[in-house]
CSV table of N, CA, C and O in Angstrom, one decimal:
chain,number,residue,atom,x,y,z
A,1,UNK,N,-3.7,7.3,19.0
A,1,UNK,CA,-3.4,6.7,17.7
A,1,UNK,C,-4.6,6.8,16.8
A,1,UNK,O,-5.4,5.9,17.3
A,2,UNK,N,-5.1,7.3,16.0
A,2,UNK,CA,-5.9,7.4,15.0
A,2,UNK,C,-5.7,6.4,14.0
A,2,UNK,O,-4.6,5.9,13.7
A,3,UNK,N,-7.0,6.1,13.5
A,3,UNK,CA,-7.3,5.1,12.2
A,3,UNK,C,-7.0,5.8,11.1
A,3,UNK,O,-6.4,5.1,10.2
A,4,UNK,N,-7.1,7.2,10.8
A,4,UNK,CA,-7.0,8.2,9.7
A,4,UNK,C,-6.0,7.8,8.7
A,4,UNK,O,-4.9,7.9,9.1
A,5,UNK,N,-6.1,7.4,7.6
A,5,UNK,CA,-5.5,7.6,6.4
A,5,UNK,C,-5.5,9.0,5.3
A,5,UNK,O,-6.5,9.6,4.9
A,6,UNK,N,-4.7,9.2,5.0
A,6,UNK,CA,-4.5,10.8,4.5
A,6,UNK,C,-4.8,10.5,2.7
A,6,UNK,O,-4.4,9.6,2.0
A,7,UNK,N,-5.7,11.8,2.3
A,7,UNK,CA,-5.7,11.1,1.3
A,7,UNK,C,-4.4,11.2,0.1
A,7,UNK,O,-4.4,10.8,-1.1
A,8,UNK,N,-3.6,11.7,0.5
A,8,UNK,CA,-1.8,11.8,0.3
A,8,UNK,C,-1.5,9.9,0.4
A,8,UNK,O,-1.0,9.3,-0.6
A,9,UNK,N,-1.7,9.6,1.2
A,9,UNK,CA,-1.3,8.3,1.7
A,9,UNK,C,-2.0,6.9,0.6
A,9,UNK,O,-1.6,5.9,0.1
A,10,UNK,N,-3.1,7.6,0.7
A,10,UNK,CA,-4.1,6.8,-0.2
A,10,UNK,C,-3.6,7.0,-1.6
A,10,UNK,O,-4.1,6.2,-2.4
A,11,UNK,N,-3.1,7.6,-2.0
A,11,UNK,CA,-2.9,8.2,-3.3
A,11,UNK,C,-1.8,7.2,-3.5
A,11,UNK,O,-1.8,6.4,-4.4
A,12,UNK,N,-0.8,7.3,-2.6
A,12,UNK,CA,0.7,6.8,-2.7
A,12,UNK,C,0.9,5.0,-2.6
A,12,UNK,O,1.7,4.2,-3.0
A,13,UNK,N,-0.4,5.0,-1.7
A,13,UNK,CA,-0.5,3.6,-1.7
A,13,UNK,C,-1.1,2.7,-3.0
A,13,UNK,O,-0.9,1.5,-3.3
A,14,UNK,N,-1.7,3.7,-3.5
A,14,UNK,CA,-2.6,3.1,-4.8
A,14,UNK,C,-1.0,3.3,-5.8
A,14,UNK,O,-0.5,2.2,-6.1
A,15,UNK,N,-0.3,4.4,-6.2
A,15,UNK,CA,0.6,4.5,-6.7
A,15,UNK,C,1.6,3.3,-6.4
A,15,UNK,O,2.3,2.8,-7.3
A,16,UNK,N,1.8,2.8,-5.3
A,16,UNK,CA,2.8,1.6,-5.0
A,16,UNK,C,2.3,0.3,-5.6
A,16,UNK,O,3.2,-0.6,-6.0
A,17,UNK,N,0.7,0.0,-5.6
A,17,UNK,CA,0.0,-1.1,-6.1
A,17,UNK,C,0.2,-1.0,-6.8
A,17,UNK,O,0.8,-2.0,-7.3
A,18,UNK,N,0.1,-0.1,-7.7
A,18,UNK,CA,0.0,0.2,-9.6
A,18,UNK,C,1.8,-0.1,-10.1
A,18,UNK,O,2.1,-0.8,-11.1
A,19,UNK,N,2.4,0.4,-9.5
A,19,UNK,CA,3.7,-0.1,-9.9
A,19,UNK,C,4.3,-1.0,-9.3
A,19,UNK,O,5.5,-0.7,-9.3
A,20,UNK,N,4.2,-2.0,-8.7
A,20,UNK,CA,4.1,-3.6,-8.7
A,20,UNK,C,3.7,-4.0,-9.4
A,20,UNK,O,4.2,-4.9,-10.0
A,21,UNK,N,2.6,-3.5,-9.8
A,21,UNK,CA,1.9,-4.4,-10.6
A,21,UNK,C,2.5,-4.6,-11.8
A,21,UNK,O,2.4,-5.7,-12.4
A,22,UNK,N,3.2,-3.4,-12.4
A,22,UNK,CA,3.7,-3.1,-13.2
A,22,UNK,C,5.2,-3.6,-13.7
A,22,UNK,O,5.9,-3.4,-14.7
A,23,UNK,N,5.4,-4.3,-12.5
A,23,UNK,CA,6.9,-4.5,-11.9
A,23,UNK,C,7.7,-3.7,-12.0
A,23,UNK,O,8.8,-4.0,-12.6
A,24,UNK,N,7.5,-2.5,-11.4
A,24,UNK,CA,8.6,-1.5,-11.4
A,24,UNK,C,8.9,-1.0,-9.9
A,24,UNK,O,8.7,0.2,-9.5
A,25,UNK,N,9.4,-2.3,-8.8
A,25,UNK,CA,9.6,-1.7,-7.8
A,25,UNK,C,10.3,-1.1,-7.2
A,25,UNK,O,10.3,-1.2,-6.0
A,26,UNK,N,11.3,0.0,-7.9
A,26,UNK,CA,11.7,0.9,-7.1
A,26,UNK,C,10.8,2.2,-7.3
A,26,UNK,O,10.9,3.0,-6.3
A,27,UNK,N,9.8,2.6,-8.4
A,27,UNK,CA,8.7,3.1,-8.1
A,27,UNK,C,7.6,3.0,-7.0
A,27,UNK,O,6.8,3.8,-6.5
A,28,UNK,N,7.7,1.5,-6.8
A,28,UNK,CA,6.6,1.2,-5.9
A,28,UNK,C,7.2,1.5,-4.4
A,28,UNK,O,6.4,1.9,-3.5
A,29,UNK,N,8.4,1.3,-4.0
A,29,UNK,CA,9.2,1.7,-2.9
A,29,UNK,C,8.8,2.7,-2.5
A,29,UNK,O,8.1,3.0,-1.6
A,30,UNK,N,9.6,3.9,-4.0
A,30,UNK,CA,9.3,5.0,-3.6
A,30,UNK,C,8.3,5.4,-3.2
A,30,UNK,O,8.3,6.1,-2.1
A,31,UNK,N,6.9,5.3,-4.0
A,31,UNK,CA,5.0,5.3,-3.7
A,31,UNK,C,5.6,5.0,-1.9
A,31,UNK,O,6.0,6.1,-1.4
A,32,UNK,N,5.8,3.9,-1.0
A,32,UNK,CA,5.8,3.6,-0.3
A,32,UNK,C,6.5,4.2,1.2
A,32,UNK,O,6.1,4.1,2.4
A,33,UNK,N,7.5,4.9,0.7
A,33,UNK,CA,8.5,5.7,1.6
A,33,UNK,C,7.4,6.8,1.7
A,33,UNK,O,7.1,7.1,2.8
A,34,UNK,N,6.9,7.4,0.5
A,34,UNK,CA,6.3,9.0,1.1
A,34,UNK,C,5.0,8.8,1.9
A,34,UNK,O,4.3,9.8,2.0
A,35,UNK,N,4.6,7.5,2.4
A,35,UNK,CA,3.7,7.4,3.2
A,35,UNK,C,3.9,8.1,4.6
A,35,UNK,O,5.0,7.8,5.1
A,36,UNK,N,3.1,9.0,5.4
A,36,UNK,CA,3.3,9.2,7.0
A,36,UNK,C,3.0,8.3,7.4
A,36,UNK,O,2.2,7.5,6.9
A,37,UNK,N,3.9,8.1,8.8
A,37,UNK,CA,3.7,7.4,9.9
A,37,UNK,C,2.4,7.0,10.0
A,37,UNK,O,2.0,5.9,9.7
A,38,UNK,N,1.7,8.1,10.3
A,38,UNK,CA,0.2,7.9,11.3
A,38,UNK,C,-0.5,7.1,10.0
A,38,UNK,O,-1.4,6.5,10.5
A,39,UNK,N,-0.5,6.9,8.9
A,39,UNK,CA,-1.3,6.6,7.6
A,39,UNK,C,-0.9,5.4,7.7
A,39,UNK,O,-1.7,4.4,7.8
A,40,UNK,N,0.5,5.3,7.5
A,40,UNK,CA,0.9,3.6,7.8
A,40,UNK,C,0.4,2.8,8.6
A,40,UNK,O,-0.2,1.7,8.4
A,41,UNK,N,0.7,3.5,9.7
A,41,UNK,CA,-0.1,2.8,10.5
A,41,UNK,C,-1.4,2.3,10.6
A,41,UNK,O,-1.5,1.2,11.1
A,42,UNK,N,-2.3,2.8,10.2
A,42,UNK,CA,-3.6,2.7,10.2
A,42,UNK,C,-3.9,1.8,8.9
A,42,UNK,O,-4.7,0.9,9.0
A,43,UNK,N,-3.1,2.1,7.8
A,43,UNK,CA,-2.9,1.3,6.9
A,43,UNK,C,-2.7,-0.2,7.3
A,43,UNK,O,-3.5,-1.0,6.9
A,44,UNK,N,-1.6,-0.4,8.2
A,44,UNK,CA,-1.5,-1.8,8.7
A,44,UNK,C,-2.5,-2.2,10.1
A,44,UNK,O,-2.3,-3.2,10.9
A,45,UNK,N,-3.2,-1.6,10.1
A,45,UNK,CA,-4.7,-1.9,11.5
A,45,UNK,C,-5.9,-2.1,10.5
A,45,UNK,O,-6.8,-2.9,10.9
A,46,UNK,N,-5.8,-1.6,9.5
A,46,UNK,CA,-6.9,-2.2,8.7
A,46,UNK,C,-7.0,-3.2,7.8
A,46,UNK,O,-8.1,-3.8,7.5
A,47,UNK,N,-5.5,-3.6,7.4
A,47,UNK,CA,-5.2,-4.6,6.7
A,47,UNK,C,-5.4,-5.7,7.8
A,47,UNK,O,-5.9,-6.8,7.5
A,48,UNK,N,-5.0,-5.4,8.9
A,48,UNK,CA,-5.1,-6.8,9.9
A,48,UNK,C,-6.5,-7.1,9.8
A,48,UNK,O,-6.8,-8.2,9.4
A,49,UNK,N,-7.5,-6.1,10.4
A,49,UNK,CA,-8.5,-6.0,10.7
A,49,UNK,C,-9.0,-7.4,9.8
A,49,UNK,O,-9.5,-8.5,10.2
A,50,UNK,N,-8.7,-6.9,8.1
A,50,UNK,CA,-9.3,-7.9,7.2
A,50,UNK,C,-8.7,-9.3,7.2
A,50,UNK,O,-9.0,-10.1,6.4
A,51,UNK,N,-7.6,-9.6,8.3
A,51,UNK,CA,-6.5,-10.7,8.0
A,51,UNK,C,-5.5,-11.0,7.1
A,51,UNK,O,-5.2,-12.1,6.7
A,52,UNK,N,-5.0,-9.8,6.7
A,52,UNK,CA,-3.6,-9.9,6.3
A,52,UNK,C,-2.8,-8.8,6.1
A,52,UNK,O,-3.2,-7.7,6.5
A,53,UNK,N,-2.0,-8.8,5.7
A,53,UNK,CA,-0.9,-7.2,5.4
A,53,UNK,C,-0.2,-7.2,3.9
A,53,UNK,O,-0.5,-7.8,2.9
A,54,UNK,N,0.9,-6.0,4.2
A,54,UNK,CA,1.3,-5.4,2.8
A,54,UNK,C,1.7,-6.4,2.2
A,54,UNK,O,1.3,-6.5,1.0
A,55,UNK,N,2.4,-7.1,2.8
A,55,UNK,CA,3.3,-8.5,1.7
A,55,UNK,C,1.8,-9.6,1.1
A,55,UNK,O,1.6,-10.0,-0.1
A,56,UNK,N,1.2,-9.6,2.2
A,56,UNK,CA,0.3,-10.4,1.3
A,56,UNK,C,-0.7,-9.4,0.1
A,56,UNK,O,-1.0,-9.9,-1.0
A,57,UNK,N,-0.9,-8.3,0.2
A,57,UNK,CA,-1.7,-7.8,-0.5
A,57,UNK,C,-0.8,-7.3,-1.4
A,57,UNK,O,-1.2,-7.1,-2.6
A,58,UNK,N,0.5,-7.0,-1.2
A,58,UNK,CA,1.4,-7.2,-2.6
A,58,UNK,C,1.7,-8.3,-3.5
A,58,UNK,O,2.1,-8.2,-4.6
A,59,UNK,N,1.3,-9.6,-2.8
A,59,UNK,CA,1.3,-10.9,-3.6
A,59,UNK,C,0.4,-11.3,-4.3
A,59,UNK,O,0.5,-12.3,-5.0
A,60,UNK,N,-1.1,-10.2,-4.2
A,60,UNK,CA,-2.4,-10.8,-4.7
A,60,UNK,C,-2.0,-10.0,-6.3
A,60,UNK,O,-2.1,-10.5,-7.4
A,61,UNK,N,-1.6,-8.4,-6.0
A,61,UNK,CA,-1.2,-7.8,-7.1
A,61,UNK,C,-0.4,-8.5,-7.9
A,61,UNK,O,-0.8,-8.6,-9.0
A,62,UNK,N,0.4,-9.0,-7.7
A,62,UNK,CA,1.5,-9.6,-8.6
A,62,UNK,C,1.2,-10.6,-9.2
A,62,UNK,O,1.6,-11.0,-10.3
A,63,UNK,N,0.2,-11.3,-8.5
A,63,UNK,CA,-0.1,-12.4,-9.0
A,63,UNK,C,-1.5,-12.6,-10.0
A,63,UNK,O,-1.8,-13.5,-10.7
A,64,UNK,N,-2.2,-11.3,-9.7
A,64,UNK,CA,-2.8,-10.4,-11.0
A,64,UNK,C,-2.4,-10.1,-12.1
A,64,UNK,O,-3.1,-9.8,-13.0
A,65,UNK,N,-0.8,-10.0,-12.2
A,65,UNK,CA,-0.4,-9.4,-13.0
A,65,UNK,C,0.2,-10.5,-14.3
A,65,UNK,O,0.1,-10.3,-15.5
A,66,UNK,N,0.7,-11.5,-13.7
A,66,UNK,CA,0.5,-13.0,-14.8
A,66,UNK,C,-0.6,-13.2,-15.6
A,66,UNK,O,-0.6,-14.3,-16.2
């Protein structure tokens, strides 16, 4: 299992933040679907790493966005 995030992934992930934020989440879904596997994953090992995950770091956006 690799840490590797793709920078495809990175792209899509910043795309999902930006449209939340925006409140347009079936854009942000979609940003979210075209993630790979192996990116997700690593995605959610590094988020732990820092103590928390996508729902919480989707809640920080949103609540930026007030």
């Amino acid at each position: 299992m690799s840490d590797r995030i793709t920078l495809m992934a990175a792209a899509e992930l910043r795309d999902a933040l930006d449209a939340h934020r925006r409140g347009d989440p079936v854009a942000a879904a979609a940003a979210l679907m075209n993630i790979d596997a192996e990116s997700w994953a690593a995605i959610e090992r590094r988020l732990a790493v820092l103590g928390g995950s996508l729902a919480e770091l989707l809640a920080v956006v949103a609540e930026r966005r007030r």
